[in-house]
mmCIF file with all atom_site columns, N, CA and C in Angstrom:
data_model
loop_
_atom_site.group_PDB
_atom_site.id
_atom_site.type_symbol
_atom_site.label_atom_id
_atom_site.label_alt_id
_atom_site.label_comp_id
_atom_site.label_asym_id
_atom_site.label_entity_id
_atom_site.label_seq_id
_atom_site.pdbx_PDB_ins_code
_atom_site.Cartn_x
_atom_site.Cartn_y
_atom_site.Cartn_z
_atom_site.occupancy
_atom_site.B_iso_or_equiv
_atom_site.pdbx_formal_charge
_atom_site.auth_seq_id
_atom_site.auth_comp_id
_atom_site.auth_asym_id
_atom_site.auth_atom_id
_atom_site.pdbx_PDB_model_num
ATOM 1   N N  . MET A 1 1  ? 107.457 -115.245 196.764 1.00 0.00 ? 1  MET A N  1
ATOM 2   C CA . MET A 1 1  ? 106.729 -115.995 197.770 1.00 0.00 ? 1  MET A CA 1
ATOM 3   C C  . MET A 1 1  ? 105.354 -116.349 197.215 1.00 0.00 ? 1  MET A C  1
ATOM 4   N N  . ASN A 1 2  ? 104.999 -117.602 197.276 1.00 0.00 ? 2  ASN A N  1
ATOM 5   C CA . ASN A 1 2  ? 103.709 -118.055 196.773 1.00 0.00 ? 2  ASN A CA 1
ATOM 6   C C  . ASN A 1 2  ? 102.872 -118.585 197.923 1.00 0.00 ? 2  ASN A C  1
ATOM 7   N N  . ILE A 1 3  ? 101.854 -117.825 198.260 1.00 0.00 ? 3  ILE A N  1
ATOM 8   C CA . ILE A 1 3  ? 100.947 -118.255 199.321 1.00 0.00 ? 3  ILE A CA 1
ATOM 9   C C  . ILE A 1 3  ? 99.783  -118.958 198.645 1.00 0.00 ? 3  ILE A C  1
ATOM 10  N N  . CYS A 1 4  ? 99.590  -120.204 198.957 1.00 0.00 ? 4  CYS A N  1
ATOM 11  C CA . CYS A 1 4  ? 98.524  -120.951 198.294 1.00 0.00 ? 4  CYS A CA 1
ATOM 12  C C  . CYS A 1 4  ? 97.850  -121.859 199.308 1.00 0.00 ? 4  CYS A C  1
ATOM 13  N N  . ASP A 1 5  ? 96.895  -121.328 200.016 1.00 0.00 ? 5  ASP A N  1
ATOM 14  C CA . ASP A 1 5  ? 96.114  -122.163 200.907 1.00 0.00 ? 5  ASP A CA 1
ATOM 15  C C  . ASP A 1 5  ? 94.654  -121.758 200.804 1.00 0.00 ? 5  ASP A C  1
ATOM 16  N N  . ASP A 1 6  ? 93.800  -122.548 201.403 1.00 0.00 ? 6  ASP A N  1
ATOM 17  C CA . ASP A 1 6  ? 92.361  -122.350 201.249 1.00 0.00 ? 6  ASP A CA 1
ATOM 18  C C  . ASP A 1 6  ? 91.888  -120.983 201.712 1.00 0.00 ? 6  ASP A C  1
ATOM 19  N N  . GLU A 1 7  ? 92.394  -120.510 202.840 1.00 0.00 ? 7  GLU A N  1
ATOM 20  C CA . GLU A 1 7  ? 91.920  -119.232 203.366 1.00 0.00 ? 7  GLU A CA 1
ATOM 21  C C  . GLU A 1 7  ? 92.262  -118.079 202.425 1.00 0.00 ? 7  GLU A C  1
ATOM 22  N N  . MET A 1 8  ? 93.476  -118.068 201.903 1.00 0.00 ? 8  MET A N  1
ATOM 23  C CA . MET A 1 8  ? 93.875  -117.002 200.987 1.00 0.00 ? 8  MET A CA 1
ATOM 24  C C  . MET A 1 8  ? 93.059  -117.072 199.699 1.00 0.00 ? 8  MET A C  1
ATOM 25  N N  . LEU A 1 9  ? 92.791  -118.268 199.220 1.00 0.00 ? 9  LEU A N  1
ATOM 26  C CA . LEU A 1 9  ? 91.980  -118.419 198.013 1.00 0.00 ? 9  LEU A CA 1
ATOM 27  C C  . LEU A 1 9  ? 90.568  -117.885 198.229 1.00 0.00 ? 9  LEU A C  1
ATOM 28  N N  . VAL A 1 10 ? 89.992  -118.164 199.384 1.00 0.00 ? 10 VAL A N  1
ATOM 29  C CA . VAL A 1 10 ? 88.649  -117.664 199.694 1.00 0.00 ? 10 VAL A CA 1
ATOM 30  C C  . VAL A 1 10 ? 88.655  -116.146 199.748 1.00 0.00 ? 10 VAL A C  1
ATOM 31  N N  . LEU A 1 11 ? 89.654  -115.561 200.409 1.00 0.00 ? 11 LEU A N  1
ATOM 32  C CA . LEU A 1 11 ? 89.748  -114.103 200.488 1.00 0.00 ? 11 LEU A CA 1
ATOM 33  C C  . LEU A 1 11 ? 89.886  -113.486 199.102 1.00 0.00 ? 11 LEU A C  1
ATOM 34  N N  . SER A 1 12 ? 90.715  -114.079 198.283 1.00 0.00 ? 12 SER A N  1
ATOM 35  C CA . SER A 1 12 ? 90.944  -113.571 196.935 1.00 0.00 ? 12 SER A CA 1
ATOM 36  C C  . SER A 1 12 ? 89.691  -113.693 196.065 1.00 0.00 ? 12 SER A C  1
ATOM 37  N N  . GLU A 1 13 ? 89.012  -114.819 196.158 1.00 0.00 ? 13 GLU A N  1
ATOM 38  C CA . GLU A 1 13 ? 87.787  -115.013 195.382 1.00 0.00 ? 13 GLU A CA 1
ATOM 39  C C  . GLU A 1 13 ? 86.707  -114.028 195.814 1.00 0.00 ? 13 GLU A C  1
ATOM 40  N N  . ASN A 1 14 ? 86.605  -113.776 197.110 1.00 0.00 ? 14 ASN A N  1
ATOM 41  C CA . ASN A 1 14 ? 85.637  -112.808 197.611 1.00 0.00 ? 14 ASN A CA 1
ATOM 42  C C  . ASN A 1 14 ? 85.949  -111.418 197.064 1.00 0.00 ? 14 ASN A C  1
ATOM 43  N N  . GLN A 1 15 ? 87.219  -111.065 197.056 1.00 0.00 ? 15 GLN A N  1
ATOM 44  C CA . GLN A 1 15 ? 87.622  -109.759 196.544 1.00 0.00 ? 15 GLN A CA 1
ATOM 45  C C  . GLN A 1 15 ? 87.263  -109.634 195.061 1.00 0.00 ? 15 GLN A C  1
ATOM 46  N N  . LYS A 1 16 ? 87.542  -110.650 194.274 1.00 0.00 ? 16 LYS A N  1
ATOM 47  C CA . LYS A 1 16 ? 87.219  -110.622 192.844 1.00 0.00 ? 16 LYS A CA 1
ATOM 48  C C  . LYS A 1 16 ? 85.714  -110.515 192.621 1.00 0.00 ? 16 LYS A C  1
ATOM 49  N N  . LYS A 1 17 ? 84.938  -111.240 193.429 1.00 0.00 ? 17 LYS A N  1
ATOM 50  C CA . LYS A 1 17 ? 83.479  -111.184 193.317 1.00 0.00 ? 17 LYS A CA 1
ATOM 51  C C  . LYS A 1 17 ? 82.980  -109.770 193.600 1.00 0.00 ? 17 LYS A C  1
ATOM 52  N N  . LEU A 1 18 ? 83.511  -109.140 194.634 1.00 0.00 ? 18 LEU A N  1
ATOM 53  C CA . LEU A 1 18 ? 83.102  -107.777 194.968 1.00 0.00 ? 18 LEU A CA 1
ATOM 54  C C  . LEU A 1 18 ? 83.490  -106.794 193.865 1.00 0.00 ? 18 LEU A C  1
ATOM 55  N N  . GLU A 1 19 ? 84.664  -106.988 193.262 1.00 0.00 ? 19 GLU A N  1
ATOM 56  C CA . GLU A 1 19 ? 85.083  -106.132 192.146 1.00 0.00 ? 19 GLU A CA 1
ATOM 57  C C  . GLU A 1 19 ? 84.099  -106.250 190.982 1.00 0.00 ? 19 GLU A C  1
ATOM 58  N N  . GLN A 1 20 ? 83.699  -107.472 190.678 1.00 0.00 ? 20 GLN A N  1
ATOM 59  C CA . GLN A 1 20 ? 82.752  -107.694 189.586 1.00 0.00 ? 20 GLN A CA 1
ATOM 60  C C  . GLN A 1 20 ? 81.399  -107.062 189.907 1.00 0.00 ? 20 GLN A C  1
ATOM 61  N N  . GLU A 1 21 ? 80.949  -107.212 191.148 1.00 0.00 ? 21 GLU A N  1
ATOM 62  C CA . GLU A 1 21 ? 79.678  -106.614 191.560 1.00 0.00 ? 21 GLU A CA 1
ATOM 63  C C  . GLU A 1 21 ? 79.746  -105.090 191.461 1.00 0.00 ? 21 GLU A C  1
ATOM 64  N N  . TYR A 1 22 ? 80.863  -104.519 191.879 1.00 0.00 ? 22 TYR A N  1
ATOM 65  C CA . TYR A 1 22 ? 81.028  -103.067 191.823 1.00 0.00 ? 22 TYR A CA 1
ATOM 66  C C  . TYR A 1 22 ? 80.962  -102.573 190.377 1.00 0.00 ? 22 TYR A C  1
ATOM 67  N N  . GLU A 1 23 ? 81.687  -103.244 189.491 1.00 0.00 ? 23 GLU A N  1
ATOM 68  C CA . GLU A 1 23 ? 81.683  -102.853 188.078 1.00 0.00 ? 23 GLU A CA 1
ATOM 69  C C  . GLU A 1 23 ? 80.282  -102.990 187.473 1.00 0.00 ? 23 GLU A C  1
ATOM 70  N N  . ALA A 1 24 ? 79.578  -104.054 187.819 1.00 0.00 ? 24 ALA A N  1
ATOM 71  C CA . ALA A 1 24 ? 78.218  -104.245 187.313 1.00 0.00 ? 24 ALA A CA 1
ATOM 72  C C  . ALA A 1 24 ? 77.291  -103.147 187.828 1.00 0.00 ? 24 ALA A C  1
ATOM 73  N N  . MET A 1 25 ? 77.471  -102.760 189.082 1.00 0.00 ? 25 MET A N  1
ATOM 74  C CA . MET A 1 25 ? 76.655  -101.689 189.658 1.00 0.00 ? 25 MET A CA 1
ATOM 75  C C  . MET A 1 25 ? 76.925  -100.365 188.945 1.00 0.00 ? 25 MET A C  1
ATOM 76  N N  . LYS A 1 26 ? 78.200  -100.096 188.651 1.00 0.00 ? 26 LYS A N  1
ATOM 77  C CA . LYS A 1 26 ? 78.543  -98.862  187.926 1.00 0.00 ? 26 LYS A CA 1
ATOM 78  C C  . LYS A 1 26 ? 77.860  -98.824  186.570 1.00 0.00 ? 26 LYS A C  1
ATOM 79  N N  . LYS A 1 27 ? 77.928  -99.940  185.864 1.00 0.00 ? 27 LYS A N  1
ATOM 80  C CA . LYS A 1 27 ? 77.342  -100.010 184.525 1.00 0.00 ? 27 LYS A CA 1
ATOM 81  C C  . LYS A 1 27 ? 75.824  -99.885  184.555 1.00 0.00 ? 27 LYS A C  1
ATOM 82  N N  . SER A 1 28 ? 75.214  -100.344 185.646 1.00 0.00 ? 28 SER A N  1
ATOM 83  C CA . SER A 1 28 ? 73.750  -100.309 185.724 1.00 0.00 ? 28 SER A CA 1
ATOM 84  C C  . SER A 1 28 ? 73.223  -98.979  186.247 1.00 0.00 ? 28 SER A C  1
ATOM 85  N N  . GLY A 1 29 ? 74.129  -98.051  186.558 1.00 0.00 ? 29 GLY A N  1
ATOM 86  C CA . GLY A 1 29 ? 73.698  -96.732  187.008 1.00 0.00 ? 29 GLY A CA 1
ATOM 87  C C  . GLY A 1 29 ? 73.307  -96.672  188.470 1.00 0.00 ? 29 GLY A C  1
ATOM 88  N N  . ALA A 1 30 ? 73.963  -97.457  189.298 1.00 0.00 ? 30 ALA A N  1
ATOM 89  C CA . ALA A 1 30 ? 73.673  -97.447  190.733 1.00 0.00 ? 30 ALA A CA 1
ATOM 90  C C  . ALA A 1 30 ? 73.953  -96.065  191.318 1.00 0.00 ? 30 ALA A C  1
ATOM 91  N N  . SER A 1 31 ? 73.296  -95.787  192.418 1.00 0.00 ? 31 SER A N  1
ATOM 92  C CA . SER A 1 31 ? 73.470  -94.486  193.070 1.00 0.00 ? 31 SER A CA 1
ATOM 93  C C  . SER A 1 31 ? 74.861  -94.378  193.689 1.00 0.00 ? 31 SER A C  1
ATOM 94  N N  . SER A 1 32 ? 75.270  -93.158  193.954 1.00 0.00 ? 32 SER A N  1
ATOM 95  C CA . SER A 1 32 ? 76.571  -92.918  194.595 1.00 0.00 ? 32 SER A CA 1
ATOM 96  C C  . SER A 1 32 ? 76.644  -93.616  195.942 1.00 0.00 ? 32 SER A C  1
ATOM 97  N N  . GLU A 1 33 ? 75.540  -93.605  196.675 1.00 0.00 ? 33 GLU A N  1
ATOM 98  C CA . GLU A 1 33 ? 75.515  -94.259  197.990 1.00 0.00 ? 33 GLU A CA 1
ATOM 99  C C  . GLU A 1 33 ? 75.710  -95.766  197.861 1.00 0.00 ? 33 GLU A C  1
ATOM 100 N N  . GLN A 1 34 ? 75.064  -96.378  196.871 1.00 0.00 ? 34 GLN A N  1
ATOM 101 C CA . GLN A 1 34 ? 75.230  -97.813  196.646 1.00 0.00 ? 34 GLN A CA 1
ATOM 102 C C  . GLN A 1 34 ? 76.664  -98.137  196.233 1.00 0.00 ? 34 GLN A C  1
ATOM 103 N N  . LEU A 1 35 ? 77.222  -97.317  195.353 1.00 0.00 ? 35 LEU A N  1
ATOM 104 C CA . LEU A 1 35 ? 78.604  -97.531  194.916 1.00 0.00 ? 35 LEU A CA 1
ATOM 105 C C  . LEU A 1 35 ? 79.573  -97.350  196.070 1.00 0.00 ? 35 LEU A C  1
ATOM 106 N N  . TRP A 1 36 ? 79.331  -96.345  196.900 1.00 0.00 ? 36 TRP A N  1
ATOM 107 C CA . TRP A 1 36 ? 80.208  -96.110  198.051 1.00 0.00 ? 36 TRP A CA 1
ATOM 108 C C  . TRP A 1 36 ? 80.174  -97.306  198.986 1.00 0.00 ? 36 TRP A C  1
ATOM 109 N N  . SER A 1 37 ? 78.985  -97.832  199.233 1.00 0.00 ? 37 SER A N  1
ATOM 110 C CA . SER A 1 37 ? 78.842  -98.986  200.119 1.00 0.00 ? 37 SER A CA 1
ATOM 111 C C  . SER A 1 37 ? 79.601  -100.195 199.567 1.00 0.00 ? 37 SER A C  1
ATOM 112 N N  . LYS A 1 38 ? 79.457  -100.448 198.268 1.00 0.00 ? 38 LYS A N  1
ATOM 113 C CA . LYS A 1 38 ? 80.149  -101.585 197.650 1.00 0.00 ? 38 LYS A CA 1
ATOM 114 C C  . LYS A 1 38 ? 81.656  -101.350 197.632 1.00 0.00 ? 38 LYS A C  1
ATOM 115 N N  . ALA A 1 39 ? 82.075  -100.118 197.379 1.00 0.00 ? 39 ALA A N  1
ATOM 116 C CA . ALA A 1 39 ? 83.506  -99.797  197.394 1.00 0.00 ? 39 ALA A CA 1
ATOM 117 C C  . ALA A 1 39 ? 84.081  -100.007 198.785 1.00 0.00 ? 39 ALA A C  1
ATOM 118 N N  . ASN A 1 40 ? 83.309  -99.690  199.813 1.00 0.00 ? 40 ASN A N  1
ATOM 119 C CA . ASN A 1 40 ? 83.757  -99.907  201.186 1.00 0.00 ? 40 ASN A CA 1
ATOM 120 C C  . ASN A 1 40 ? 83.931  -101.402 201.466 1.00 0.00 ? 40 ASN A C  1
ATOM 121 N N  . GLU A 1 41 ? 82.987  -102.218 201.003 1.00 0.00 ? 41 GLU A N  1
ATOM 122 C CA . GLU A 1 41 ? 83.112  -103.673 201.142 1.00 0.00 ? 41 GLU A CA 1
ATOM 123 C C  . GLU A 1 41 ? 84.372  -104.165 200.426 1.00 0.00 ? 41 GLU A C  1
ATOM 124 N N  . LEU A 1 42 ? 84.593  -103.655 199.230 1.00 0.00 ? 42 LEU A N  1
ATOM 125 C CA . LEU A 1 42 ? 85.756  -104.045 198.438 1.00 0.00 ? 42 LEU A CA 1
ATOM 126 C C  . LEU A 1 42 ? 87.051  -103.645 199.136 1.00 0.00 ? 42 LEU A C  1
ATOM 127 N N  . HIS A 1 43 ? 87.064  -102.459 199.711 1.00 0.00 ? 43 HIS A N  1
ATOM 128 C CA . HIS A 1 43 ? 88.238  -101.991 200.445 1.00 0.00 ? 43 HIS A CA 1
ATOM 129 C C  . HIS A 1 43 ? 88.542  -102.917 201.623 1.00 0.00 ? 43 HIS A C  1
ATOM 130 N N  . LYS A 1 44 ? 87.513  -103.305 202.358 1.00 0.00 ? 44 LYS A N  1
ATOM 131 C CA . LYS A 1 44 ? 87.704  -104.210 203.498 1.00 0.00 ? 44 LYS A CA 1
ATOM 132 C C  . LYS A 1 44 ? 88.216  -105.577 203.038 1.00 0.00 ? 44 LYS A C  1
ATOM 133 N N  . ALA A 1 45 ? 87.706  -106.065 201.918 1.00 0.00 ? 45 ALA A N  1
ATOM 134 C CA . ALA A 1 45 ? 88.169  -107.343 201.380 1.00 0.00 ? 45 ALA A CA 1
ATOM 135 C C  . ALA A 1 45 ? 89.630  -107.246 200.952 1.00 0.00 ? 45 ALA A C  1
ATOM 136 N N  . ASN A 1 46 ? 89.998  -106.125 200.343 1.00 0.00 ? 46 ASN A N  1
ATOM 137 C CA . ASN A 1 46 ? 91.377  -105.898 199.933 1.00 0.00 ? 46 ASN A CA 1
ATOM 138 C C  . ASN A 1 46 ? 92.299  -105.857 201.153 1.00 0.00 ? 46 ASN A C  1
ATOM 139 N N  . GLU A 1 47 ? 91.868  -105.155 202.192 1.00 0.00 ? 47 GLU A N  1
ATOM 140 C CA . GLU A 1 47 ? 92.661  -105.101 203.424 1.00 0.00 ? 47 GLU A CA 1
ATOM 141 C C  . GLU A 1 47 ? 92.832  -106.488 204.028 1.00 0.00 ? 47 GLU A C  1
ATOM 142 N N  . ALA A 1 48 ? 91.771  -107.282 204.024 1.00 0.00 ? 48 ALA A N  1
ATOM 143 C CA . ALA A 1 48 ? 91.846  -108.634 204.578 1.00 0.00 ? 48 ALA A CA 1
ATOM 144 C C  . ALA A 1 48 ? 92.864  -109.474 203.814 1.00 0.00 ? 48 ALA A C  1
ATOM 145 N N  . CYS A 1 49 ? 92.859  -109.383 202.489 1.00 0.00 ? 49 CYS A N  1
ATOM 146 C CA . CYS A 1 49 ? 93.842  -110.112 201.672 1.00 0.00 ? 49 CYS A CA 1
ATOM 147 C C  . CYS A 1 49 ? 95.260  -109.646 201.981 1.00 0.00 ? 49 CYS A C  1
ATOM 148 N N  . ASN A 1 50 ? 95.437  -108.338 202.014 1.00 0.00 ? 50 ASN A N  1
ATOM 149 C CA . ASN A 1 50 ? 96.765  -107.785 202.276 1.00 0.00 ? 50 ASN A CA 1
ATOM 150 C C  . ASN A 1 50 ? 97.265  -108.153 203.663 1.00 0.00 ? 50 ASN A C  1
ATOM 151 N N  . ASN A 1 51 ? 96.398  -108.053 204.657 1.00 0.00 ? 51 ASN A N  1
ATOM 152 C CA . ASN A 1 51 ? 96.793  -108.393 206.023 1.00 0.00 ? 51 ASN A CA 1
ATOM 153 C C  . ASN A 1 51 ? 97.147  -109.864 206.144 1.00 0.00 ? 51 ASN A C  1
ATOM 154 N N  . TYR A 1 52 ? 96.354  -110.713 205.523 1.00 0.00 ? 52 TYR A N  1
ATOM 155 C CA . TYR A 1 52 ? 96.614  -112.146 205.562 1.00 0.00 ? 52 TYR A CA 1
ATOM 156 C C  . TYR A 1 52 ? 97.950  -112.465 204.898 1.00 0.00 ? 52 TYR A C  1
ATOM 157 N N  . ALA A 1 53 ? 98.153  -111.909 203.711 1.00 0.00 ? 53 ALA A N  1
ATOM 158 C CA . ALA A 1 53 ? 99.400  -112.161 202.982 1.00 0.00 ? 53 ALA A CA 1
ATOM 159 C C  . ALA A 1 53 ? 100.596 -111.625 203.751 1.00 0.00 ? 53 ALA A C  1
ATOM 160 N N  . SER A 1 54 ? 100.463 -110.436 204.305 1.00 0.00 ? 54 SER A N  1
ATOM 161 C CA . SER A 1 54 ? 101.562 -109.835 205.057 1.00 0.00 ? 54 SER A CA 1
ATOM 162 C C  . SER A 1 54 ? 101.914 -110.675 206.279 1.00 0.00 ? 54 SER A C  1
ATOM 163 N N  . LYS A 1 55 ? 100.905 -111.118 206.985 1.00 0.00 ? 55 LYS A N  1
ATOM 164 C CA . LYS A 1 55 ? 101.123 -111.919 208.189 1.00 0.00 ? 55 LYS A CA 1
ATOM 165 C C  . LYS A 1 55 ? 101.832 -113.223 207.850 1.00 0.00 ? 55 LYS A C  1
ATOM 166 N N  . HIS A 1 56 ? 101.415 -113.855 206.766 1.00 0.00 ? 56 HIS A N  1
ATOM 167 C CA . HIS A 1 56 ? 101.985 -115.149 206.420 1.00 0.00 ? 56 HIS A CA 1
ATOM 168 C C  . HIS A 1 56 ? 103.335 -115.040 205.722 1.00 0.00 ? 56 HIS A C  1
ATOM 169 N N  . THR A 1 57 ? 103.573 -113.991 204.947 1.00 0.00 ? 57 THR A N  1
ATOM 170 C CA . THR A 1 57 ? 104.888 -113.850 204.323 1.00 0.00 ? 57 THR A CA 1
ATOM 171 C C  . THR A 1 57 ? 105.924 -113.435 205.350 1.00 0.00 ? 57 THR A C  1
ATOM 172 N N  . SER A 1 58 ? 105.538 -112.616 206.335 1.00 0.00 ? 58 SER A N  1
ATOM 173 C CA . SER A 1 58 ? 106.506 -112.218 207.361 1.00 0.00 ? 58 SER A CA 1
ATOM 174 C C  . SER A 1 58 ? 106.866 -113.412 208.239 1.00 0.00 ? 58 SER A C  1
ATOM 175 N N  . ALA A 1 59 ? 105.944 -114.338 208.411 1.00 0.00 ? 59 ALA A N  1
ATOM 176 C CA . ALA A 1 59 ? 106.240 -115.536 209.198 1.00 0.00 ? 59 ALA A CA 1
ATOM 177 C C  . ALA A 1 59 ? 107.268 -116.405 208.478 1.00 0.00 ? 59 ALA A C  1
ATOM 178 N N  . TYR A 1 60 ? 107.212 -116.429 207.138 1.00 0.00 ? 60 TYR A N  1
ATOM 179 C CA . TYR A 1 60 ? 108.162 -117.227 206.366 1.00 0.00 ? 60 TYR A CA 1
ATOM 180 C C  . TYR A 1 60 ? 109.536 -116.570 206.282 1.00 0.00 ? 60 TYR A C  1
ATOM 181 N N  . SER A 1 61 ? 109.576 -115.249 206.339 1.00 0.00 ? 61 SER A N  1
ATOM 182 C CA . SER A 1 61 ? 110.854 -114.563 206.171 1.00 0.00 ? 61 SER A CA 1
ATOM 183 C C  . SER A 1 61 ? 111.627 -114.431 207.480 1.00 0.00 ? 61 SER A C  1
ATOM 184 N N  . SER A 1 62 ? 111.012 -114.797 208.588 1.00 0.00 ? 62 SER A N  1
ATOM 185 C CA . SER A 1 62 ? 111.696 -114.686 209.887 1.00 0.00 ? 62 SER A CA 1
ATOM 186 C C  . SER A 1 62 ? 112.675 -115.810 210.095 1.00 0.00 ? 62 SER A C  1
#
């Protein structure tokens, strides 16, 4: 199943941006609290992508 629409692309790009920010923060020696906060943002972005994909793939398989 290939989901390719603007909303999914935006969600995916946001997730990738947060991953890059998290890795940059790790390399720069950010505090545990800062890393935890960014990891939480990343987790929410990942959930949003997964929920969106799940909702739209289940609609196609019905």
